[in-house]
mmCIF file of C-alpha atoms in Angstrom:
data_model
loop_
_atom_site.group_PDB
_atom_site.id
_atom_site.type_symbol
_atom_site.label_atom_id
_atom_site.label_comp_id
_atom_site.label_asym_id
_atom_site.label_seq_id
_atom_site.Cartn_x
_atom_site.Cartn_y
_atom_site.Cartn_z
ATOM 1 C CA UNK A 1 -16.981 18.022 -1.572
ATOM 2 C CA UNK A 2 -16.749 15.159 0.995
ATOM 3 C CA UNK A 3 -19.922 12.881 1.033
ATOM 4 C CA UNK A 4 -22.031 13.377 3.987
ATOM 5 C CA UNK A 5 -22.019 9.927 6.198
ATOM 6 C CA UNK A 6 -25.701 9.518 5.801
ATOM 7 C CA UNK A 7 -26.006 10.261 2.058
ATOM 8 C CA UNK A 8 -24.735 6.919 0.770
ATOM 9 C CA UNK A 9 -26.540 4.867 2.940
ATOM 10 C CA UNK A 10 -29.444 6.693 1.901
ATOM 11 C CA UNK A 11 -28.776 5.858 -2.217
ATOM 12 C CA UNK A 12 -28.793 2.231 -0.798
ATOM 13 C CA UNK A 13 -31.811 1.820 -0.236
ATOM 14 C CA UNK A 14 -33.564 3.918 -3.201
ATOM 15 C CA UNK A 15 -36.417 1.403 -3.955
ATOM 16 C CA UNK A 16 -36.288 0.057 -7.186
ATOM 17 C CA UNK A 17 -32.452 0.144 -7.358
ATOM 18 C CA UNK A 18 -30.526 -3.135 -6.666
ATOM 19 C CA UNK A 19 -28.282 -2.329 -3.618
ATOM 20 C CA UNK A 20 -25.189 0.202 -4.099
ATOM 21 C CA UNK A 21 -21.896 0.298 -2.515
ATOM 22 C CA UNK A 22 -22.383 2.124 0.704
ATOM 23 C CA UNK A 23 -19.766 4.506 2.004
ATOM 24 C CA UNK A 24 -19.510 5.718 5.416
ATOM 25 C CA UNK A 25 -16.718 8.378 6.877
ATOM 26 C CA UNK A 26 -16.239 6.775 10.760
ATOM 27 C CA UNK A 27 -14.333 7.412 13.903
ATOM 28 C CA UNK A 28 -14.350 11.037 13.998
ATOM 29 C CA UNK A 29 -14.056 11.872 11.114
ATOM 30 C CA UNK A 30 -10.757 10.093 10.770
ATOM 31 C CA UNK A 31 -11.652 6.785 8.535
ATOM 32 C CA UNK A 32 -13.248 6.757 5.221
ATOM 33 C CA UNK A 33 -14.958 2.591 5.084
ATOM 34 C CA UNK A 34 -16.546 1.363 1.999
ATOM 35 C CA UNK A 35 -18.826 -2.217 1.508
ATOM 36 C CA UNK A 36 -20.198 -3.686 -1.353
ATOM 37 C CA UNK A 37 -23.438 -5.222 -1.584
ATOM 38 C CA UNK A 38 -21.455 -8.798 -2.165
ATOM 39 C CA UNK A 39 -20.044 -7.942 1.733
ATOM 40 C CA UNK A 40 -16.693 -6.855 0.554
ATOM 41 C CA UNK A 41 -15.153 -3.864 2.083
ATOM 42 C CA UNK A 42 -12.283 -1.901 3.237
ATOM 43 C CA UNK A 43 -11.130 0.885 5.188
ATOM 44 C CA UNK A 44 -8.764 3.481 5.060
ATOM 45 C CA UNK A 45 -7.261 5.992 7.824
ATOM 46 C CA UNK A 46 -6.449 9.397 6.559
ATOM 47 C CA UNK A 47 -3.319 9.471 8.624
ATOM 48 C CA UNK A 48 -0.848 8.465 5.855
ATOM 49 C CA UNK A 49 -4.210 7.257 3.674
ATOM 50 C CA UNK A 50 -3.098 3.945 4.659
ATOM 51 C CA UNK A 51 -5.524 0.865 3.970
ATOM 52 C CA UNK A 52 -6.016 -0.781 7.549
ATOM 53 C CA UNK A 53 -8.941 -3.443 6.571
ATOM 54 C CA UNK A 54 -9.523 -5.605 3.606
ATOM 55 C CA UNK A 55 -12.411 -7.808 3.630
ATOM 56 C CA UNK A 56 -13.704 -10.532 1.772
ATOM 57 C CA UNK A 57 -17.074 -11.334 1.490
ATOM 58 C CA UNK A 58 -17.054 -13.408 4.038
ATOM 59 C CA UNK A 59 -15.819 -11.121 6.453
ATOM 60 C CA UNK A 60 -12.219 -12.774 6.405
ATOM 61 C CA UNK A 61 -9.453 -9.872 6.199
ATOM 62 C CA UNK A 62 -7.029 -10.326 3.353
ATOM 63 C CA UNK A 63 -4.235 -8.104 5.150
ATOM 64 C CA UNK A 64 -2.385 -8.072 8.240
ATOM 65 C CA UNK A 65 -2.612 -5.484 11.070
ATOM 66 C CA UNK A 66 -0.292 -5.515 13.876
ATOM 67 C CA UNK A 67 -2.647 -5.718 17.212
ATOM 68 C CA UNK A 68 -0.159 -2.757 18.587
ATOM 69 C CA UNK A 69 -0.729 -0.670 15.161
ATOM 70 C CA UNK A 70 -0.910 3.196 16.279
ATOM 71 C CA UNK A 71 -3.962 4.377 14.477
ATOM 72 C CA UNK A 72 -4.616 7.404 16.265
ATOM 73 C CA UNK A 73 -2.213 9.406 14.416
ATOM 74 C CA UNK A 74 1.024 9.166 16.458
ATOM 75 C CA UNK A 75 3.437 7.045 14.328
ATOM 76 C CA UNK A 76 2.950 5.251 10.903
ATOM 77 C CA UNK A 77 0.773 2.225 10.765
ATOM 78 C CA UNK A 78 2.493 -1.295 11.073
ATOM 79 C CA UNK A 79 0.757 -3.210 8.870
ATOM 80 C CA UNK A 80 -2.363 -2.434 6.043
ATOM 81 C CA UNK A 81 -0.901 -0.705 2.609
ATOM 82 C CA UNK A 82 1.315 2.222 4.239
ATOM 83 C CA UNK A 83 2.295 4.729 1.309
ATOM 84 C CA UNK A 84 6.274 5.421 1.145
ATOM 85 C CA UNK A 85 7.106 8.640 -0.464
ATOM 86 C CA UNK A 86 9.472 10.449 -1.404
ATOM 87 C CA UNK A 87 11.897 8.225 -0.279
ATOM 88 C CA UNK A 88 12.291 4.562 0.249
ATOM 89 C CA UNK A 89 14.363 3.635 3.678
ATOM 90 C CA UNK A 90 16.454 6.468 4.261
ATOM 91 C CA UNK A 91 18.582 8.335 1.593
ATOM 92 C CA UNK A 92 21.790 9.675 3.342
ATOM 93 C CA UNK A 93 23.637 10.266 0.136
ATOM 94 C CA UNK A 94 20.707 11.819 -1.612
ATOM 95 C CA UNK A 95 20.777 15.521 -0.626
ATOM 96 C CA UNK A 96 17.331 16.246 -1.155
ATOM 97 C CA UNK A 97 15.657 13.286 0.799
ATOM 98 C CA UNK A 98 18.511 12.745 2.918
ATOM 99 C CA UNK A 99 16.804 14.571 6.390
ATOM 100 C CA UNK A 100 13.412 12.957 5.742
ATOM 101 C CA UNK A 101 12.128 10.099 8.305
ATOM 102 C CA UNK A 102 12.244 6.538 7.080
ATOM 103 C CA UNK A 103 10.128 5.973 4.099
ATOM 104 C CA UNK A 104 9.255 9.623 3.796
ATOM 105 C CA UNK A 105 6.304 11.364 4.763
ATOM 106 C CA UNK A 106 3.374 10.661 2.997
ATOM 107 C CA UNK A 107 2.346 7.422 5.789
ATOM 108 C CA UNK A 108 3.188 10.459 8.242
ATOM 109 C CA UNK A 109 0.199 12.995 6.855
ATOM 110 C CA UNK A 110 -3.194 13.425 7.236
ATOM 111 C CA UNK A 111 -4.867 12.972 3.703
ATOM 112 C CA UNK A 112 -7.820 14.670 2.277
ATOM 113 C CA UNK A 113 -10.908 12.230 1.348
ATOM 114 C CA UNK A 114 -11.651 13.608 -1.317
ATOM 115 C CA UNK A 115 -14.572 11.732 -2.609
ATOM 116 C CA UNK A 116 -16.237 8.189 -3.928
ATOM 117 C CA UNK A 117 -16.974 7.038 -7.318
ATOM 118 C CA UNK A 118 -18.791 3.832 -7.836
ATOM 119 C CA UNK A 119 -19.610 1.633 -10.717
ATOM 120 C CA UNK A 120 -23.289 0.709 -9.811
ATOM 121 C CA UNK A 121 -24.749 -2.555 -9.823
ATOM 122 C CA UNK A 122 -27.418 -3.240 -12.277
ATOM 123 C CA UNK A 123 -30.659 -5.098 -12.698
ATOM 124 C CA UNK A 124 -29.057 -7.215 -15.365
ATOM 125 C CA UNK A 125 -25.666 -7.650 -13.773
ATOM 126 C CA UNK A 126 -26.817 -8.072 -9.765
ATOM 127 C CA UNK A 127 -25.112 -6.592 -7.010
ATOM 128 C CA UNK A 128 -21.555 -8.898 -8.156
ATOM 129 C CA UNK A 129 -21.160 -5.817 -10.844
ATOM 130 C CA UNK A 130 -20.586 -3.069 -8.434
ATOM 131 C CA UNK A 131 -17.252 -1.276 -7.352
ATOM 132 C CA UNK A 132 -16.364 1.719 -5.572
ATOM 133 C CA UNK A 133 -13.615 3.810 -5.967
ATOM 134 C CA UNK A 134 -11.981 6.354 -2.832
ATOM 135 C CA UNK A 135 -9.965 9.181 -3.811
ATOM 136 C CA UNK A 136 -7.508 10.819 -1.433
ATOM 137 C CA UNK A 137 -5.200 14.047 -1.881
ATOM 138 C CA UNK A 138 -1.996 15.461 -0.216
ATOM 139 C CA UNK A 139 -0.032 18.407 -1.212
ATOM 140 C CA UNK A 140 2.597 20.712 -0.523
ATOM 141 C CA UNK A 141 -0.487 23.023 0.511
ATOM 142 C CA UNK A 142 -1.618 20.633 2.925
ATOM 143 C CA UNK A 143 1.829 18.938 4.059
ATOM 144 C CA UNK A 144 2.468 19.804 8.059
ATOM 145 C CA UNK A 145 5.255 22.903 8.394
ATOM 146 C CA UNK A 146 8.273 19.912 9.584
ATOM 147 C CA UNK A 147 7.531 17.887 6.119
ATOM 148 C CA UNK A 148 7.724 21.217 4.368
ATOM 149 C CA UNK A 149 10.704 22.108 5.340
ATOM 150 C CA UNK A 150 12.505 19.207 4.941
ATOM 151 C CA UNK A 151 11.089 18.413 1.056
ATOM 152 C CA UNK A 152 10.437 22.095 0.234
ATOM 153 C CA UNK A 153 8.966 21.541 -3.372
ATOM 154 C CA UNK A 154 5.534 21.802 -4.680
ATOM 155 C CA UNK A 155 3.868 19.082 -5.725
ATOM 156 C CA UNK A 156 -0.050 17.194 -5.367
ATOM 157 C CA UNK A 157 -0.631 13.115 -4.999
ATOM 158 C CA UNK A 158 -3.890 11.768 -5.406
ATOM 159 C CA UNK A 159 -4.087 8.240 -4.072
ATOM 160 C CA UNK A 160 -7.193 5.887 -5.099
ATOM 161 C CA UNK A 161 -8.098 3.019 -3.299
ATOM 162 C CA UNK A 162 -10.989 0.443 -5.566
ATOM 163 C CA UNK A 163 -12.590 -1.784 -4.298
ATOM 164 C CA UNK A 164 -14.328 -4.822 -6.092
ATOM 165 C CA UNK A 165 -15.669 -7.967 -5.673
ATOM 166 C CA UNK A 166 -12.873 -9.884 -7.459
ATOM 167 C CA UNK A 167 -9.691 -7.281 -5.754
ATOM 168 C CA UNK A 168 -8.550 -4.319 -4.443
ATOM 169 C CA UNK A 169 -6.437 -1.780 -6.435
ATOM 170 C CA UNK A 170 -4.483 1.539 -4.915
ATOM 171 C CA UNK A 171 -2.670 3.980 -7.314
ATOM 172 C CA UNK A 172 -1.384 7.173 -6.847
ATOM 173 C CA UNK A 173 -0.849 10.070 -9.038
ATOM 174 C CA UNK A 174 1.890 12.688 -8.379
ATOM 175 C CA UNK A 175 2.037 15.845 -10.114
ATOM 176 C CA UNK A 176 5.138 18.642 -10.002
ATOM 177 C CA UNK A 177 3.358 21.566 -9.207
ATOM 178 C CA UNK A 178 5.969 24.123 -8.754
ATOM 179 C CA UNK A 179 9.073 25.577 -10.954
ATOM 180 C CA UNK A 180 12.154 23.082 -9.737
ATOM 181 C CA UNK A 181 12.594 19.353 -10.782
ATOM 182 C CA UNK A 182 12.548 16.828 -8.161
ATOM 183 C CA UNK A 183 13.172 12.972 -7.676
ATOM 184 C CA UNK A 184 11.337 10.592 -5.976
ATOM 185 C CA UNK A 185 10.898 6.945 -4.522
ATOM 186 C CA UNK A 186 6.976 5.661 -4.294
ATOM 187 C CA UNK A 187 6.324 2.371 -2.904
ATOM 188 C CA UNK A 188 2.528 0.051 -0.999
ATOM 189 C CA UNK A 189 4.152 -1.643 1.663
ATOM 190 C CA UNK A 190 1.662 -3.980 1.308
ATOM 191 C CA UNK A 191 1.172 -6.300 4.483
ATOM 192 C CA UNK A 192 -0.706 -9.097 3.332
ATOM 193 C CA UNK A 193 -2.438 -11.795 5.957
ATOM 194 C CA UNK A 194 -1.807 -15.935 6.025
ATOM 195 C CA UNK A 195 -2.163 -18.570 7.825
ATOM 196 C CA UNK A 196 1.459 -20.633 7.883
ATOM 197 C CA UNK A 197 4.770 -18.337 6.637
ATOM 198 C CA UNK A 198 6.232 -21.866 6.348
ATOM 199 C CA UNK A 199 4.106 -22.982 3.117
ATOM 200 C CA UNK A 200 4.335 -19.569 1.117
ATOM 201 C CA UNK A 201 5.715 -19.144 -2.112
ATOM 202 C CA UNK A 202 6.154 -16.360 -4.051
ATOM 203 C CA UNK A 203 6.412 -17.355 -7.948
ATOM 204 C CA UNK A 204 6.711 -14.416 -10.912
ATOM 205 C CA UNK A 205 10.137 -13.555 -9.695
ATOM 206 C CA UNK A 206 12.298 -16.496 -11.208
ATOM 207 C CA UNK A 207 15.559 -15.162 -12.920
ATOM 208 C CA UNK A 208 14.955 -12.024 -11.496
ATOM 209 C CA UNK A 209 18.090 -9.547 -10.322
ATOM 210 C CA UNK A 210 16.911 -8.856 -6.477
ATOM 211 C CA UNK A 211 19.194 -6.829 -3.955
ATOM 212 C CA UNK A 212 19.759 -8.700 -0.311
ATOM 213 C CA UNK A 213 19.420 -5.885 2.279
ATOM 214 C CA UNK A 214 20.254 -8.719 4.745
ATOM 215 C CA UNK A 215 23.336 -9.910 3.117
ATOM 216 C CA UNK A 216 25.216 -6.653 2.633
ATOM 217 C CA UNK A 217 23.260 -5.814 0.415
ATOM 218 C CA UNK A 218 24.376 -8.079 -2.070
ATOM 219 C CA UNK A 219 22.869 -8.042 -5.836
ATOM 220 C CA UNK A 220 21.565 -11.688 -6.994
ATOM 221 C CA UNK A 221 19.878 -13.546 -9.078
ATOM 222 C CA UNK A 222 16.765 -16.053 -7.785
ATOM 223 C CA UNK A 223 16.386 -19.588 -8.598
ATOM 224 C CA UNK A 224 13.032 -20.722 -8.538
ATOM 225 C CA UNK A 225 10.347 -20.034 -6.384
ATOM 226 C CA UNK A 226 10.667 -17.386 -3.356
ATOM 227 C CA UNK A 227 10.355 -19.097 0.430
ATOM 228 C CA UNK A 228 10.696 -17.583 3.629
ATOM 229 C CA UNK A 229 13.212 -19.393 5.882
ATOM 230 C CA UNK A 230 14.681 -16.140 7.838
ATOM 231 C CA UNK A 231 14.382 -12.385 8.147
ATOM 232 C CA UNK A 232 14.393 -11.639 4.439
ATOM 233 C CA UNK A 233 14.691 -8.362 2.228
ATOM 234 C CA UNK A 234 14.905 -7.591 -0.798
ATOM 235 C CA UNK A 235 14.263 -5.555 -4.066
ATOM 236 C CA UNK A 236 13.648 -7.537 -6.995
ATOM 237 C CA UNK A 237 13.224 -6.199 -10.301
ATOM 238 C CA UNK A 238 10.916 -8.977 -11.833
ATOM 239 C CA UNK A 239 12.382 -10.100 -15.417
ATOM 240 C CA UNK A 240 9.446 -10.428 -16.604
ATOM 241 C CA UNK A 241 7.867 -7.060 -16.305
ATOM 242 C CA UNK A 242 5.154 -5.206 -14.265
ATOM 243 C CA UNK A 243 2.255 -6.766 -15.913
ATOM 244 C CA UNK A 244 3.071 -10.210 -14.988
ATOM 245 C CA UNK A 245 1.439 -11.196 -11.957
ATOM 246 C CA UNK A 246 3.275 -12.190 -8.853
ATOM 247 C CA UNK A 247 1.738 -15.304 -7.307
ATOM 248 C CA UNK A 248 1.502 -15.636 -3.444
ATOM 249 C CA UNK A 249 0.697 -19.799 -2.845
ATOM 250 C CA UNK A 250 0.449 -21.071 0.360
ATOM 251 C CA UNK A 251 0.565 -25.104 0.394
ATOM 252 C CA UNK A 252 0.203 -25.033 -3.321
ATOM 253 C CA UNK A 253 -2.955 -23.198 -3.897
ATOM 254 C CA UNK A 254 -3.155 -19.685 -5.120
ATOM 255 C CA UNK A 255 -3.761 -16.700 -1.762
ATOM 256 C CA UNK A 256 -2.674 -13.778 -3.637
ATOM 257 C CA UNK A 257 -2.285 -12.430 -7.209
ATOM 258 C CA UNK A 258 -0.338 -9.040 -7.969
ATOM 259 C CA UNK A 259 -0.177 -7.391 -10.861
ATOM 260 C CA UNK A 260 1.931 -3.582 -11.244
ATOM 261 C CA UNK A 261 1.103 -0.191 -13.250
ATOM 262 C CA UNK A 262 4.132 1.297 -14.026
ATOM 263 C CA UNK A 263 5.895 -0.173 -10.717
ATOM 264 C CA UNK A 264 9.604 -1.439 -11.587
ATOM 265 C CA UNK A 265 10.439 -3.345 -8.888
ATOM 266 C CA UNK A 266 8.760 -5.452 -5.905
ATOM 267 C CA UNK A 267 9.620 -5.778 -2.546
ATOM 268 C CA UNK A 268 9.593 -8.758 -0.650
ATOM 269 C CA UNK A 269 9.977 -8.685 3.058
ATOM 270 C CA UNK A 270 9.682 -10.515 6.526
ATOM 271 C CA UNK A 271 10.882 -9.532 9.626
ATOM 272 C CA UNK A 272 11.280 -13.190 11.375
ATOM 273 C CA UNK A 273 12.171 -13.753 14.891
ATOM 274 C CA UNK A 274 14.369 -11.180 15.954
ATOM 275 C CA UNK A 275 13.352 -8.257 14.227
ATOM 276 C CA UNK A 276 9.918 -8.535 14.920
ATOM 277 C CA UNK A 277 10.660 -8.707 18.553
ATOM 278 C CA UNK A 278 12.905 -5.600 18.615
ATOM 279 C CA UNK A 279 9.911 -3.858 16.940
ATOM 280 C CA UNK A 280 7.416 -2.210 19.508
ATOM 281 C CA UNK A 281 4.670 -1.486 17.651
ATOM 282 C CA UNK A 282 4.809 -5.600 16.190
ATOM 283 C CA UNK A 283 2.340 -7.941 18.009
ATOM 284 C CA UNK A 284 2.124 -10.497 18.449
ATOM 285 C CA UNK A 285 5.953 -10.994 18.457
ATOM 286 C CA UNK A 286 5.035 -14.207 16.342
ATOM 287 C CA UNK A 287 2.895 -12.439 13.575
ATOM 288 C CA UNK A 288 5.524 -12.725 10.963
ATOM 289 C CA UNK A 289 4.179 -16.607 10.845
ATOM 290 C CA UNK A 290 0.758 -14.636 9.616
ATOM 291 C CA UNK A 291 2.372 -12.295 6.925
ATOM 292 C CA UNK A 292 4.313 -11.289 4.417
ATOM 293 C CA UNK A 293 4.621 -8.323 2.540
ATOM 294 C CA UNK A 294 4.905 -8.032 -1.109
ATOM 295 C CA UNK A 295 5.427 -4.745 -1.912
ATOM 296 C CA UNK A 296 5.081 -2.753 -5.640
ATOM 297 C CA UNK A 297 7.366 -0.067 -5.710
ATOM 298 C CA UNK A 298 9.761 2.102 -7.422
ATOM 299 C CA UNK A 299 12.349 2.062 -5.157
ATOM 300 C CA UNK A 300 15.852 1.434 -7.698
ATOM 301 C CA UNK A 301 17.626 4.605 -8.590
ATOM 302 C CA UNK A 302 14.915 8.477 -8.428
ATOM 303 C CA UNK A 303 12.171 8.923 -10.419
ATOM 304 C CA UNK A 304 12.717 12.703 -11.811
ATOM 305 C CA UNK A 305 9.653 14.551 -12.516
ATOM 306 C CA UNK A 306 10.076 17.629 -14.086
ATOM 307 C CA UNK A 307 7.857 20.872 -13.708
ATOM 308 C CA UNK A 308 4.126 19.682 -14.746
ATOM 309 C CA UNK A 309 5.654 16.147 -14.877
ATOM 310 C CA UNK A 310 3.325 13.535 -13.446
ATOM 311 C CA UNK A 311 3.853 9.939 -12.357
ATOM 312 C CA UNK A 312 1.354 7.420 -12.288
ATOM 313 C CA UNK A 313 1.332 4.050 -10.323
ATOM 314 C CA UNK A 314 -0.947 1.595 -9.048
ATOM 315 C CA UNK A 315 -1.083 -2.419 -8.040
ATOM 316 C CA UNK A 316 -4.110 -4.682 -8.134
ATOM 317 C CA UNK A 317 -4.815 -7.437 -5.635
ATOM 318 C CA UNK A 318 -6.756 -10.208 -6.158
ATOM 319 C CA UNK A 319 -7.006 -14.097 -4.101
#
């Protein structure tokens, strides 16, 4: 049952309880927005249940949004966390993703909300102790009659978004829900926001095997830090393993800390010059300065889930 609007506002100011989370369904019905009682808070379109805010406490938002993002529906979000599944890119030699859109269709569905969860602040702890947790479904049930066609197997994804003081975390869950075995791709095209592409770099990813997409795509091996000089894209598989975190610096101090669940490989990507201006849904044409995406995924070779097979993955965030 999806919280009434009014209802969590209401359990935040019970007297006698320290303040709660507050969560607040928005915009027709089409936005599900959470904030903490530190001032954190995000919010998440059901269209593709893609993350479009991320706010610190003090109000400063930790990813990056195109200022020409559709978010009434029409086409995928550019920028926030969009979901990719089933497939990452396009598939053309993979017969069973191979007439799905770019990066499947999950970022291309409306989601379910299918309810909070929150870890409550205490008298003891303060309001710093409290988290809130948004869960959102899609299924082969639910998918549009295009999607279906196209994928035609059963399965269900639940896809939570927490939010706490100290991060934010997204994982999904997919289940095989029918009789045939399938293979998949699942990747958070993560999008986040800074100030000066120039002084980023990307440490955790040193001797790491990565695959160019822009040269080729040729497989190699990177020395050193990562820095953004050019349109850059590529799949690394970290050597050191999905719960080491990758670092995002910028000018030498820590922005960004990401650490995987179960997510092989991470993607690292920047349009630059000409691609973002080619790209009509990218403003400002110079926003690559302002972002880069990081992205936990796993994205090299099909994850096969048998029937009742379930795959779990998830990233946390913190700066």
């Amino acid at each position: 049952m999806v919280d009434r609007p009014n209802k969590p506002a209401a359990l935040a100011s019970t007297p006698g309880l320290p303040p709660q989370p507050q969560v607040d369904i928005t915009h027709s019905g089409s936005r599900v927005s959470a904030v903490l009682p530190t001032g954190e808070s995000v919010e998440v379109l059901l269209f593709g249940a893609t993350v479009i805010s991320w706010k610190d406490r003090a109000g400063n938002d930790k990813l990056w949004l195109s200022d020409a993002a559709k978010l009434d529906g029409s086409k995928a979000v550019r920028g926030g966390i969009p979901l990719v599944f089933p497939v990452f890119g396009t598939a053309p030699d993979h017969a069973a993703t191979s007439k799905l859109p770019q990066h499947g269709f999950a970022r291309n569905s409306k989601w379910e909300f299918l309810g909070k969860s929150s870890s409550e602040s205490s008298p003891s702890v303060g309001p710093s102790g409290a988290s809130v947790k948004l869960d959102f479904g899609l299924s082969s049930a639910t998918l549009d009659e295009k999607s279906k066609s196209l994928w035609p197997f059963t399965f269900s994804a639940i896809y939570s978004v927490t939010l706490t003081p100290d991060g934010l975390s997204t994982g999904i869950v997919i289940t095989n829900d029918g009789k045939e075995p399938f293979e998949c791709q699942v990747l958070l095209h993560t999008y986040l926001r800074i100030n000066d592409i120039t002084k980023i770099e990307v440490t955790g990813l040193e001797d790491s095997e990565y695959i160019d997409k822009v040269d080729g795509p040729k497989t190699k091996s990177q020395s050193g830090a990562v820095t953004i000089t050019g349109e850059t894209d590529r799949v690394y598989t970290p050597a050191k393993g999905p719960s080491s975190p990758i670092v995002v610096t910028e000018g030498g101090s820590e922005a960004f800390s990401l650490l995987r669940d179960n997510l092989k490989e991470v993607v690292v990507w920047n349009p630059w010059t000409e691609k973002a201006a080619g790209m009509g849904d990218f403003e400002p044409k110079d926003g690559f300065k302002n972002m880069i995406c990081v992205e936990a995924g796993s994205v090299r070779g099909w994850t096969a889930l048998e029937p009742g097979d379930v795959f779990n993955g998830a990233q946390t965030i913190s700066y």
